[in-house]
């Protein structure tokens, strides 16, 4: 998988892309990240990529030209499955979407900033808009990192135990069952006896029951889906 990220703040990606699963996946050749500074595609001598909105509304808007020039240059080199824009009014990002997108080969993620982007970008250049929640952030850089992490960890070989990703919360519209590790007793707090029994079938049944109970109590809407 190749992920091209378009941003005015490339420095925000230096640390997240250079640690943990994202770094290991890159080292294994499973994913390539390419971060592009949109200012490099500005024709303005001051490398500006924003301007005042028509109509006099407050705030600044990212211009269409630098974004178009960047996307056009990337598309001249390869085909892209999706050109994504991170926006608060996009389709809600969830695990089923992450599962589907983890199978893609090449994607572009455009990070909005300031008050947003010239709407012509969304009308003519974007193929998918994604929101990570009903709130507003300063820019799309953090959502881009979140989306990238959610996709990459699903690529076979990205994490040590592939079954671990398949048993995560939301994979089957359920929250995950509780997990425990050594010691079996601490300050009188005991691990459930069933997990120490070695009976795989009964443990699997217990996990499923716990997942159902936690989902029913904490996120009942998942069961309706």
Short mmCIF file of C-alpha atoms in Angstrom, two decimals:
data_model
loop_
_atom_site.label_atom_id
_atom_site.label_comp_id
_atom_site.label_asym_id
_atom_site.label_seq_id
_atom_site.Cartn_x
_atom_site.Cartn_y
_atom_site.Cartn_z
CA UNK A 1 0.00 0.00 0.00
CA UNK A 2 1.13 3.54 -0.77
CA UNK A 3 -0.32 6.49 1.15
CA UNK A 4 0.36 10.02 -0.09
CA UNK A 5 -0.49 12.72 2.44
CA UNK A 6 -1.03 16.32 1.33
CA UNK A 7 -0.58 18.88 4.08
CA UNK A 8 0.65 22.35 5.03
CA UNK A 9 2.20 20.90 8.19
CA UNK A 10 4.45 18.01 7.09
CA UNK A 11 6.39 18.17 10.35
CA UNK A 12 3.36 16.77 12.19
CA UNK A 13 3.95 13.38 10.56
CA UNK A 14 7.63 12.93 11.43
CA UNK A 15 7.08 11.23 14.79
CA UNK A 16 3.85 9.20 14.21
CA UNK A 17 5.15 7.63 11.00
CA UNK A 18 8.48 6.75 12.58
CA UNK A 19 7.37 4.55 15.46
CA UNK A 20 5.38 1.46 16.41
CA UNK A 21 3.38 -0.45 13.81
CA UNK A 22 3.62 2.24 11.14
CA UNK A 23 7.41 2.15 11.25
CA UNK A 24 7.58 -1.66 11.30
CA UNK A 25 5.20 -1.91 8.34
CA UNK A 26 7.41 0.48 6.38
CA UNK A 27 10.54 -1.44 7.29
CA UNK A 28 8.89 -4.64 6.04
CA UNK A 29 7.96 -3.00 2.76
CA UNK A 30 4.23 -3.37 3.43
CA UNK A 31 3.43 0.33 3.18
CA UNK A 32 4.99 3.50 1.80
CA UNK A 33 4.22 6.93 3.21
CA UNK A 34 4.94 10.04 1.18
CA UNK A 35 4.19 13.39 2.82
CA UNK A 36 3.85 16.33 0.44
CA UNK A 37 4.05 19.96 1.50
CA UNK A 38 1.32 21.79 -0.42
CA UNK A 39 3.38 24.98 -0.22
CA UNK A 40 5.78 23.38 -2.71
CA UNK A 41 2.98 23.56 -5.27
CA UNK A 42 2.12 27.21 -4.72
CA UNK A 43 2.87 29.74 -7.46
CA UNK A 44 2.91 32.54 -4.86
CA UNK A 45 6.38 33.91 -4.08
CA UNK A 46 5.58 33.61 -0.37
CA UNK A 47 4.38 30.01 -0.87
CA UNK A 48 0.87 30.89 0.30
CA UNK A 49 -1.81 28.26 -0.16
CA UNK A 50 -4.77 30.12 1.38
CA UNK A 51 -6.78 33.26 0.75
CA UNK A 52 -9.84 35.12 2.00
CA UNK A 53 -13.19 33.55 1.11
CA UNK A 54 -15.47 35.19 -1.42
CA UNK A 55 -18.51 36.71 0.24
CA UNK A 56 -16.66 38.16 3.20
CA UNK A 57 -16.97 35.28 5.67
CA UNK A 58 -14.39 35.13 8.46
CA UNK A 59 -11.37 32.84 8.23
CA UNK A 60 -9.05 31.69 5.45
CA UNK A 61 -9.66 29.01 2.80
CA UNK A 62 -7.13 26.70 1.13
CA UNK A 63 -6.83 27.47 -2.57
CA UNK A 64 -7.74 25.02 -5.29
CA UNK A 65 -4.63 25.54 -7.47
CA UNK A 66 -1.86 24.16 -5.20
CA UNK A 67 -4.01 21.15 -4.31
CA UNK A 68 -4.86 20.47 -7.94
CA UNK A 69 -1.21 20.81 -9.00
CA UNK A 70 -0.10 18.32 -6.34
CA UNK A 71 -2.80 15.75 -7.10
CA UNK A 72 -2.22 16.11 -10.83
CA UNK A 73 1.52 15.48 -10.39
CA UNK A 74 0.87 12.34 -8.32
CA UNK A 75 -1.74 10.99 -10.73
CA UNK A 76 0.71 11.40 -13.60
CA UNK A 77 2.91 8.77 -11.91
CA UNK A 78 0.33 6.15 -10.86
CA UNK A 79 -3.36 5.36 -10.48
CA UNK A 80 -5.07 5.98 -7.15
CA UNK A 81 -7.95 3.99 -5.69
CA UNK A 82 -9.20 6.91 -3.60
CA UNK A 83 -8.47 10.62 -3.13
CA UNK A 84 -9.64 11.25 0.43
CA UNK A 85 -10.46 14.51 2.15
CA UNK A 86 -10.68 14.56 5.95
CA UNK A 87 -13.67 16.70 6.88
CA UNK A 88 -16.14 16.89 9.80
CA UNK A 89 -19.08 16.39 7.42
CA UNK A 90 -17.66 13.33 5.67
CA UNK A 91 -18.70 9.71 6.03
CA UNK A 92 -18.09 8.44 9.56
CA UNK A 93 -14.89 6.38 9.76
CA UNK A 94 -15.42 2.97 11.35
CA UNK A 95 -13.91 -0.50 11.41
CA UNK A 96 -15.80 -1.90 8.38
CA UNK A 97 -14.56 1.07 6.34
CA UNK A 98 -11.02 0.48 7.59
CA UNK A 99 -11.30 -3.19 6.63
CA UNK A 100 -12.34 -2.30 3.08
CA UNK A 101 -9.75 0.42 2.64
CA UNK A 102 -6.91 -1.77 3.91
CA UNK A 103 -7.26 -3.74 0.66
CA UNK A 104 -6.52 -0.70 -1.53
CA UNK A 105 -3.18 -0.15 -3.23
CA UNK A 106 -2.71 3.60 -3.56
CA UNK A 107 -4.55 6.38 -1.76
CA UNK A 108 -4.17 10.12 -1.32
CA UNK A 109 -5.24 11.83 1.89
CA UNK A 110 -5.74 15.59 1.71
CA UNK A 111 -5.52 17.33 5.08
CA UNK A 112 -7.69 20.40 5.29
CA UNK A 113 -6.60 23.42 7.30
CA UNK A 114 -7.71 26.94 8.16
CA UNK A 115 -11.45 27.23 7.47
CA UNK A 116 -11.34 24.41 4.92
CA UNK A 117 -10.68 24.05 1.20
CA UNK A 118 -12.11 25.76 -1.84
CA UNK A 119 -15.25 23.71 -2.47
CA UNK A 120 -14.18 23.03 -6.05
CA UNK A 121 -11.57 20.67 -4.62
CA UNK A 122 -14.34 18.60 -3.09
CA UNK A 123 -16.49 18.80 -6.21
CA UNK A 124 -13.85 17.82 -8.76
CA UNK A 125 -10.80 16.21 -7.13
CA UNK A 126 -12.00 14.22 -4.10
CA UNK A 127 -13.48 10.73 -4.38
CA UNK A 128 -14.18 10.09 -0.68
CA UNK A 129 -14.72 12.33 2.35
CA UNK A 130 -14.09 10.90 5.81
CA UNK A 131 -14.87 12.19 9.30
CA UNK A 132 -13.39 10.68 12.46
CA UNK A 133 -16.10 12.18 14.66
CA UNK A 134 -18.58 14.95 15.22
CA UNK A 135 -16.13 17.62 16.32
CA UNK A 136 -13.80 20.09 14.63
CA UNK A 137 -10.00 19.96 14.72
CA UNK A 138 -7.49 22.61 13.65
CA UNK A 139 -6.56 20.56 10.61
CA UNK A 140 -6.83 17.16 8.96
CA UNK A 141 -3.38 15.96 9.97
CA UNK A 142 -4.49 14.05 13.09
CA UNK A 143 -7.38 12.34 11.24
CA UNK A 144 -4.93 11.35 8.48
CA UNK A 145 -2.66 9.70 11.06
CA UNK A 146 -5.61 7.92 12.68
CA UNK A 147 -6.88 6.62 9.33
CA UNK A 148 -3.39 5.48 8.32
CA UNK A 149 -2.85 3.61 11.59
CA UNK A 150 -6.24 1.89 11.35
CA UNK A 151 -5.53 0.72 7.79
CA UNK A 152 -1.91 -0.34 8.13
CA UNK A 153 -2.43 -2.54 11.19
CA UNK A 154 -4.84 -4.64 9.10
CA UNK A 155 -2.28 -5.39 6.38
CA UNK A 156 -1.09 -9.00 6.78
CA UNK A 157 2.33 -8.99 8.41
CA UNK A 158 2.04 -5.50 9.91
CA UNK A 159 1.50 -6.82 13.45
CA UNK A 160 3.06 -9.91 14.96
CA UNK A 161 -0.19 -11.78 15.59
CA UNK A 162 -2.64 -11.25 12.73
CA UNK A 163 -5.44 -12.89 14.72
CA UNK A 164 -5.12 -10.07 17.25
CA UNK A 165 -6.40 -7.52 14.73
CA UNK A 166 -9.29 -9.78 13.77
CA UNK A 167 -10.45 -10.00 17.39
CA UNK A 168 -10.36 -6.26 18.05
CA UNK A 169 -13.41 -4.26 19.01
CA UNK A 170 -15.87 -3.55 16.19
CA UNK A 171 -14.63 -6.32 13.88
CA UNK A 172 -17.87 -8.25 14.39
CA UNK A 173 -19.97 -5.27 15.57
CA UNK A 174 -19.05 -6.12 19.16
CA UNK A 175 -16.75 -4.55 21.72
CA UNK A 176 -13.83 -6.76 22.72
CA UNK A 177 -14.03 -9.02 25.76
CA UNK A 178 -11.86 -8.15 28.80
CA UNK A 179 -8.20 -9.24 28.69
CA UNK A 180 -6.00 -10.24 31.62
CA UNK A 181 -2.38 -11.28 32.11
CA UNK A 182 0.01 -12.34 34.91
CA UNK A 183 -0.18 -12.35 37.85
CA UNK A 184 -3.40 -14.32 38.23
CA UNK A 185 -4.06 -12.54 41.53
CA UNK A 186 -3.03 -9.04 42.57
CA UNK A 187 -4.18 -7.26 45.72
CA UNK A 188 -6.95 -9.82 45.93
CA UNK A 189 -8.13 -9.00 42.40
CA UNK A 190 -8.42 -12.35 40.63
CA UNK A 191 -8.50 -13.21 36.97
CA UNK A 192 -11.76 -15.06 36.09
CA UNK A 193 -11.25 -18.77 36.73
CA UNK A 194 -12.48 -19.74 33.27
CA UNK A 195 -9.44 -18.07 31.68
CA UNK A 196 -7.14 -20.25 33.78
CA UNK A 197 -8.99 -23.47 32.97
CA UNK A 198 -7.30 -24.23 29.64
CA UNK A 199 -10.68 -25.20 28.15
CA UNK A 200 -10.56 -23.43 24.79
CA UNK A 201 -14.22 -23.91 23.83
CA UNK A 202 -15.52 -22.65 27.17
CA UNK A 203 -13.09 -19.72 27.10
CA UNK A 204 -14.29 -18.77 23.60
CA UNK A 205 -17.90 -18.96 24.79
CA UNK A 206 -17.07 -16.78 27.81
CA UNK A 207 -15.35 -14.19 25.61
CA UNK A 208 -18.34 -14.02 23.29
CA UNK A 209 -20.75 -13.62 26.21
CA UNK A 210 -18.59 -10.88 27.70
CA UNK A 211 -18.36 -9.09 24.35
CA UNK A 212 -22.14 -9.18 24.00
CA UNK A 213 -22.69 -7.95 27.55
CA UNK A 214 -20.20 -5.07 27.22
CA UNK A 215 -21.63 -4.04 23.85
CA UNK A 216 -25.20 -4.16 25.18
CA UNK A 217 -24.21 -1.99 28.15
CA UNK A 218 -21.81 0.45 26.49
CA UNK A 219 -22.64 0.61 22.77
CA UNK A 220 -26.10 -0.92 22.19
CA UNK A 221 -26.31 0.75 18.79
CA UNK A 222 -23.69 -1.67 17.45
CA UNK A 223 -26.06 -4.59 18.03
CA UNK A 224 -28.75 -2.87 15.99
CA UNK A 225 -26.31 -2.64 13.07
#
